[in-house]
Amino acid sequence: MGALIFDFDGVIADSEAIANTVLAETVTGLGYSTTLDQSLSRFAHRRWVEVMAEIETAIGKPLPPDFSDELKRATFERFRTELKEVSGAAAFIRRFTHLPRAIASSSSIDRLQLCLSVLGMEDEFGEHVFSADMVARGKPHPDIFLFAASKLGVSPERCLVIEDSAGGIQ
């Protein structure tokens, strides 16, 4: 094995429940009653444009122009106070300091940077934190993983990817 490539949400950061709670609260406030479980089943691991289209259809009107910005602000605020690592993630990562490693995530780079800071894990990956925003196609396409491998200077065949979502595994 030449390198480790980690997904982030659900693998390193226990962030999905927080983000989906904020989304459920926000969407409920717009008139589309949504619980955490419903948010996870309806929206998790989907492209943002698809999520917004479903919400607009459910509420019968366009989303407010500041919807995405306000949701991001509220989510980041909640991360600052509630975010925890997935149990054992930091210890596992530190066991492999001898290997090149990277994060390859569908999350935005600013979300990744904030979460790594909150978790005190910025130094574990340095500049090797990559968002699907940096490639043409997101998961389930392999582009983000191939990009991470190239930035690490390791052939994809020699990389082990640690991923928890069906789209990422696909």
PDB file of C-alpha atoms in Angstrom:
ATOM      1  CA  MET A   1       0.000   0.000   0.000  1.00  0.00           C
ATOM      2  CA  GLY A   2       1.384   3.347  -1.023  1.00  0.00           C
ATOM      3  CA  ALA A   3      -1.149   5.835   0.366  1.00  0.00           C
ATOM      4  CA  LEU A   4      -4.399   6.242   2.271  1.00  0.00           C
ATOM      5  CA  ILE A   5      -7.249   8.336   0.901  1.00  0.00           C
ATOM      6  CA  PHE A   6     -10.056   9.135   3.333  1.00  0.00           C
ATOM      7  CA  ASP A   7     -13.574  10.282   2.721  1.00  0.00           C
ATOM      8  CA  PHE A   8     -14.418  12.821   5.423  1.00  0.00           C
ATOM      9  CA  ASP A   9     -18.036  13.044   6.562  1.00  0.00           C
ATOM     10  CA  GLY A  10     -18.892   9.864   8.418  1.00  0.00           C
ATOM     11  CA  VAL A  11     -15.319   8.544   8.220  1.00  0.00           C
ATOM     12  CA  ILE A  12     -13.327  11.185  10.113  1.00  0.00           C
ATOM     13  CA  ALA A  13     -15.960  13.694  11.244  1.00  0.00           C
ATOM     14  CA  ASP A  14     -19.277  12.704  12.751  1.00  0.00           C
ATOM     15  CA  SER A  15     -20.857  15.550  10.811  1.00  0.00           C
ATOM     16  CA  GLU A  16     -23.709  14.051   8.834  1.00  0.00           C
ATOM     17  CA  ALA A  17     -26.248  14.067  11.678  1.00  0.00           C
ATOM     18  CA  ILE A  18     -25.396  17.677  12.525  1.00  0.00           C
ATOM     19  CA  ALA A  19     -25.634  18.891   8.933  1.00  0.00           C
ATOM     20  CA  ASN A  20     -28.856  16.987   8.326  1.00  0.00           C
ATOM     21  CA  THR A  21     -30.403  18.237  11.581  1.00  0.00           C
ATOM     22  CA  VAL A  22     -29.755  21.824  10.485  1.00  0.00           C
ATOM     23  CA  LEU A  23     -31.128  21.033   7.025  1.00  0.00           C
ATOM     24  CA  ALA A  24     -34.246  19.401   8.518  1.00  0.00           C
ATOM     25  CA  GLU A  25     -34.837  22.393  10.796  1.00  0.00           C
ATOM     26  CA  THR A  26     -34.372  24.849   7.933  1.00  0.00           C
ATOM     27  CA  VAL A  27     -36.587  22.951   5.505  1.00  0.00           C
ATOM     28  CA  THR A  28     -39.276  22.527   8.174  1.00  0.00           C
ATOM     29  CA  GLY A  29     -39.159  26.297   8.661  1.00  0.00           C
ATOM     30  CA  LEU A  30     -40.011  26.655   4.964  1.00  0.00           C
ATOM     31  CA  GLY A  31     -43.079  24.452   5.344  1.00  0.00           C
ATOM     32  CA  TYR A  32     -41.668  21.047   4.343  1.00  0.00           C
ATOM     33  CA  SER A  33     -41.884  19.144   7.629  1.00  0.00           C
ATOM     34  CA  THR A  34     -38.703  17.064   7.867  1.00  0.00           C
ATOM     35  CA  THR A  35     -37.116  15.057  10.680  1.00  0.00           C
ATOM     36  CA  LEU A  36     -33.450  14.122  10.946  1.00  0.00           C
ATOM     37  CA  ASP A  37     -34.185  10.595   9.700  1.00  0.00           C
ATOM     38  CA  GLN A  38     -36.171  11.956   6.762  1.00  0.00           C
ATOM     39  CA  SER A  39     -33.388  14.402   5.917  1.00  0.00           C
ATOM     40  CA  LEU A  40     -30.832  11.598   5.948  1.00  0.00           C
ATOM     41  CA  SER A  41     -32.957   9.356   3.724  1.00  0.00           C
ATOM     42  CA  ARG A  42     -34.106  12.128   1.355  1.00  0.00           C
ATOM     43  CA  PHE A  43     -30.990  14.240   0.999  1.00  0.00           C
ATOM     44  CA  ALA A  44     -27.795  12.545   2.223  1.00  0.00           C
ATOM     45  CA  HIS A  45     -25.193  11.725  -0.436  1.00  0.00           C
ATOM     46  CA  ARG A  46     -27.058  13.571  -3.183  1.00  0.00           C
ATOM     47  CA  ARG A  47     -25.931  16.456  -5.330  1.00  0.00           C
ATOM     48  CA  TRP A  48     -26.935  19.818  -3.880  1.00  0.00           C
ATOM     49  CA  VAL A  49     -28.834  20.903  -7.005  1.00  0.00           C
ATOM     50  CA  GLU A  50     -31.017  17.785  -6.699  1.00  0.00           C
ATOM     51  CA  VAL A  51     -31.695  18.485  -3.016  1.00  0.00           C
ATOM     52  CA  MET A  52     -32.690  22.080  -3.706  1.00  0.00           C
ATOM     53  CA  ALA A  53     -34.958  21.012  -6.579  1.00  0.00           C
ATOM     54  CA  GLU A  54     -36.747  18.496  -4.336  1.00  0.00           C
ATOM     55  CA  ILE A  55     -37.255  21.098  -1.601  1.00  0.00           C
ATOM     56  CA  GLU A  56     -38.595  23.640  -4.119  1.00  0.00           C
ATOM     57  CA  THR A  57     -41.023  21.060  -5.471  1.00  0.00           C
ATOM     58  CA  ALA A  58     -42.173  20.163  -1.946  1.00  0.00           C
ATOM     59  CA  ILE A  59     -42.750  23.776  -0.882  1.00  0.00           C
ATOM     60  CA  GLY A  60     -44.212  24.764  -4.253  1.00  0.00           C
ATOM     61  CA  LYS A  61     -42.046  27.820  -4.788  1.00  0.00           C
ATOM     62  CA  PRO A  62     -38.421  28.845  -5.363  1.00  0.00           C
ATOM     63  CA  LEU A  63     -36.094  28.797  -2.379  1.00  0.00           C
ATOM     64  CA  PRO A  64     -35.102  32.170  -0.924  1.00  0.00           C
ATOM     65  CA  PRO A  65     -32.043  33.610  -2.705  1.00  0.00           C
ATOM     66  CA  ASP A  66     -29.948  33.325   0.470  1.00  0.00           C
ATOM     67  CA  PHE A  67     -31.055  29.745   1.276  1.00  0.00           C
ATOM     68  CA  SER A  68     -27.699  28.064   0.606  1.00  0.00           C
ATOM     69  CA  ASP A  69     -25.675  30.784   2.334  1.00  0.00           C
ATOM     70  CA  GLU A  70     -27.886  30.786   5.431  1.00  0.00           C
ATOM     71  CA  LEU A  71     -27.902  27.002   5.634  1.00  0.00           C
ATOM     72  CA  LYS A  72     -24.110  26.952   5.366  1.00  0.00           C
ATOM     73  CA  ARG A  73     -23.785  29.620   8.058  1.00  0.00           C
ATOM     74  CA  ALA A  74     -26.088  27.739  10.436  1.00  0.00           C
ATOM     75  CA  THR A  75     -24.369  24.422   9.742  1.00  0.00           C
ATOM     76  CA  PHE A  76     -20.889  25.864  10.308  1.00  0.00           C
ATOM     77  CA  GLU A  77     -22.048  27.455  13.553  1.00  0.00           C
ATOM     78  CA  ARG A  78     -23.357  24.108  14.764  1.00  0.00           C
ATOM     79  CA  PHE A  79     -20.090  22.406  13.723  1.00  0.00           C
ATOM     80  CA  ARG A  80     -18.137  24.897  15.838  1.00  0.00           C
ATOM     81  CA  THR A  81     -20.023  23.810  18.958  1.00  0.00           C
ATOM     82  CA  GLU A  82     -21.052  20.186  18.370  1.00  0.00           C
ATOM     83  CA  LEU A  83     -18.685  18.475  15.916  1.00  0.00           C
ATOM     84  CA  LYS A  84     -16.847  15.369  17.113  1.00  0.00           C
ATOM     85  CA  GLU A  85     -14.573  12.944  15.355  1.00  0.00           C
ATOM     86  CA  VAL A  86     -15.813   9.508  14.411  1.00  0.00           C
ATOM     87  CA  SER A  87     -14.726   7.389  17.363  1.00  0.00           C
ATOM     88  CA  GLY A  88     -11.112   6.285  16.898  1.00  0.00           C
ATOM     89  CA  ALA A  89     -10.549   8.156  13.623  1.00  0.00           C
ATOM     90  CA  ALA A  90      -7.663  10.348  14.809  1.00  0.00           C
ATOM     91  CA  ALA A  91      -5.860   7.433  16.474  1.00  0.00           C
ATOM     92  CA  PHE A  92      -6.257   5.341  13.322  1.00  0.00           C
ATOM     93  CA  ILE A  93      -4.924   8.139  11.103  1.00  0.00           C
ATOM     94  CA  ARG A  94      -1.944   8.719  13.390  1.00  0.00           C
ATOM     95  CA  ARG A  95      -1.059   5.007  13.261  1.00  0.00           C
ATOM     96  CA  PHE A  96      -0.170   5.497   9.608  1.00  0.00           C
ATOM     97  CA  THR A  97       2.023   8.600   9.713  1.00  0.00           C
ATOM     98  CA  HIS A  98       4.571   6.715   7.593  1.00  0.00           C
ATOM     99  CA  LEU A  99       2.167   6.718   4.613  1.00  0.00           C
ATOM    100  CA  PRO A 100       1.110   9.622   2.417  1.00  0.00           C
ATOM    101  CA  ARG A 101      -2.541  10.419   3.071  1.00  0.00           C
ATOM    102  CA  ALA A 102      -5.267  12.709   1.836  1.00  0.00           C
ATOM    103  CA  ILE A 103      -8.893  13.593   2.263  1.00  0.00           C
ATOM    104  CA  ALA A 104     -11.080  13.233  -0.845  1.00  0.00           C
ATOM    105  CA  SER A 105     -14.578  14.479  -0.045  1.00  0.00           C
ATOM    106  CA  SER A 106     -17.747  15.753  -1.644  1.00  0.00           C
ATOM    107  CA  SER A 107     -17.822  18.522   0.980  1.00  0.00           C
ATOM    108  CA  SER A 108     -16.674  22.028   0.123  1.00  0.00           C
ATOM    109  CA  ILE A 109     -13.095  22.961   0.941  1.00  0.00           C
ATOM    110  CA  ASP A 110     -14.188  25.603   3.464  1.00  0.00           C
ATOM    111  CA  ARG A 111     -16.337  23.036   5.280  1.00  0.00           C
ATOM    112  CA  LEU A 112     -13.421  20.586   5.346  1.00  0.00           C
ATOM    113  CA  GLN A 113     -11.023  23.216   6.658  1.00  0.00           C
ATOM    114  CA  LEU A 114     -13.434  24.334   9.376  1.00  0.00           C
ATOM    115  CA  CYS A 115     -14.125  20.774  10.501  1.00  0.00           C
ATOM    116  CA  LEU A 116     -10.437  19.834  10.559  1.00  0.00           C
ATOM    117  CA  SER A 117      -9.763  22.942  12.649  1.00  0.00           C
ATOM    118  CA  VAL A 118     -12.581  22.141  15.098  1.00  0.00           C
ATOM    119  CA  LEU A 119     -11.239  18.586  15.430  1.00  0.00           C
ATOM    120  CA  GLY A 120      -7.632  19.789  15.782  1.00  0.00           C
ATOM    121  CA  MET A 121      -6.591  17.655  12.816  1.00  0.00           C
ATOM    122  CA  GLU A 122      -5.309  20.215  10.295  1.00  0.00           C
ATOM    123  CA  ASP A 123      -1.735  18.934  10.560  1.00  0.00           C
ATOM    124  CA  GLU A 124      -2.717  15.331   9.839  1.00  0.00           C
ATOM    125  CA  PHE A 125      -3.319  16.085   6.153  1.00  0.00           C
ATOM    126  CA  GLY A 126      -1.592  19.419   5.476  1.00  0.00           C
ATOM    127  CA  GLU A 127      -2.302  20.532   1.924  1.00  0.00           C
ATOM    128  CA  HIS A 128      -3.722  17.150   0.957  1.00  0.00           C
ATOM    129  CA  VAL A 129      -7.367  18.042   1.531  1.00  0.00           C
ATOM    130  CA  PHE A 130      -9.407  17.801  -1.661  1.00  0.00           C
ATOM    131  CA  SER A 131     -13.005  18.624  -2.445  1.00  0.00           C
ATOM    132  CA  ALA A 132     -15.095  17.288  -5.315  1.00  0.00           C
ATOM    133  CA  ASP A 133     -15.413  20.963  -6.287  1.00  0.00           C
ATOM    134  CA  MET A 134     -11.842  20.584  -7.578  1.00  0.00           C
ATOM    135  CA  VAL A 135     -12.759  17.980 -10.218  1.00  0.00           C
ATOM    136  CA  ALA A 136     -15.187  17.798 -13.125  1.00  0.00           C
ATOM    137  CA  ARG A 137     -17.361  15.014 -11.741  1.00  0.00           C
ATOM    138  CA  GLY A 138     -18.221  14.171  -8.148  1.00  0.00           C
ATOM    139  CA  LYS A 139     -18.891  10.800  -6.614  1.00  0.00           C
ATOM    140  CA  PRO A 140     -19.842   8.158  -7.713  1.00  0.00           C
ATOM    141  CA  HIS A 141     -17.274   8.987 -10.396  1.00  0.00           C
ATOM    142  CA  PRO A 142     -13.714   8.241  -9.242  1.00  0.00           C
ATOM    143  CA  ASP A 143     -12.351  11.675 -10.228  1.00  0.00           C
ATOM    144  CA  ILE A 144     -11.764  12.969  -6.683  1.00  0.00           C
ATOM    145  CA  PHE A 145      -9.911   9.800  -5.672  1.00  0.00           C
ATOM    146  CA  LEU A 146      -7.772   9.843  -8.822  1.00  0.00           C
ATOM    147  CA  PHE A 147      -7.030  13.532  -8.228  1.00  0.00           C
ATOM    148  CA  ALA A 148      -5.963  12.830  -4.631  1.00  0.00           C
ATOM    149  CA  ALA A 149      -3.729   9.953  -5.725  1.00  0.00           C
ATOM    150  CA  SER A 150      -2.042  12.154  -8.348  1.00  0.00           C
ATOM    151  CA  LYS A 151      -1.459  14.948  -5.811  1.00  0.00           C
ATOM    152  CA  LEU A 152       0.074  12.394  -3.425  1.00  0.00           C
ATOM    153  CA  GLY A 153       2.278  11.130  -6.262  1.00  0.00           C
ATOM    154  CA  VAL A 154       1.050   7.559  -5.826  1.00  0.00           C
ATOM    155  CA  SER A 155      -0.551   5.399  -8.516  1.00  0.00           C
ATOM    156  CA  PRO A 156      -4.245   4.734  -7.828  1.00  0.00           C
ATOM    157  CA  GLU A 157      -3.613   0.973  -7.679  1.00  0.00           C
ATOM    158  CA  ARG A 158      -1.400   1.524  -4.634  1.00  0.00           C
ATOM    159  CA  CYS A 159      -3.982   3.598  -2.721  1.00  0.00           C
ATOM    160  CA  LEU A 160      -6.456   2.355  -0.158  1.00  0.00           C
ATOM    161  CA  VAL A 161      -9.640   4.448  -0.055  1.00  0.00           C
ATOM    162  CA  ILE A 162     -11.634   4.549   3.183  1.00  0.00           C
ATOM    163  CA  GLU A 163     -15.204   5.468   2.296  1.00  0.00           C
ATOM    164  CA  ASP A 164     -18.607   5.034   3.939  1.00  0.00           C
ATOM    165  CA  SER A 165     -21.177   6.123   1.356  1.00  0.00           C
ATOM    166  CA  ALA A 166     -22.680   3.966  -1.386  1.00  0.00           C
ATOM    167  CA  GLY A 167     -21.875   6.623  -4.005  1.00  0.00           C
ATOM    168  CA  GLY A 168     -18.257   6.853  -2.929  1.00  0.00           C
ATOM    169  CA  ILE A 169     -17.843   3.092  -2.843  1.00  0.00           C
ATOM    170  CA  GLN A 170     -19.430   2.748  -6.262  1.00  0.00           C
TER     171      GLN A 170
END
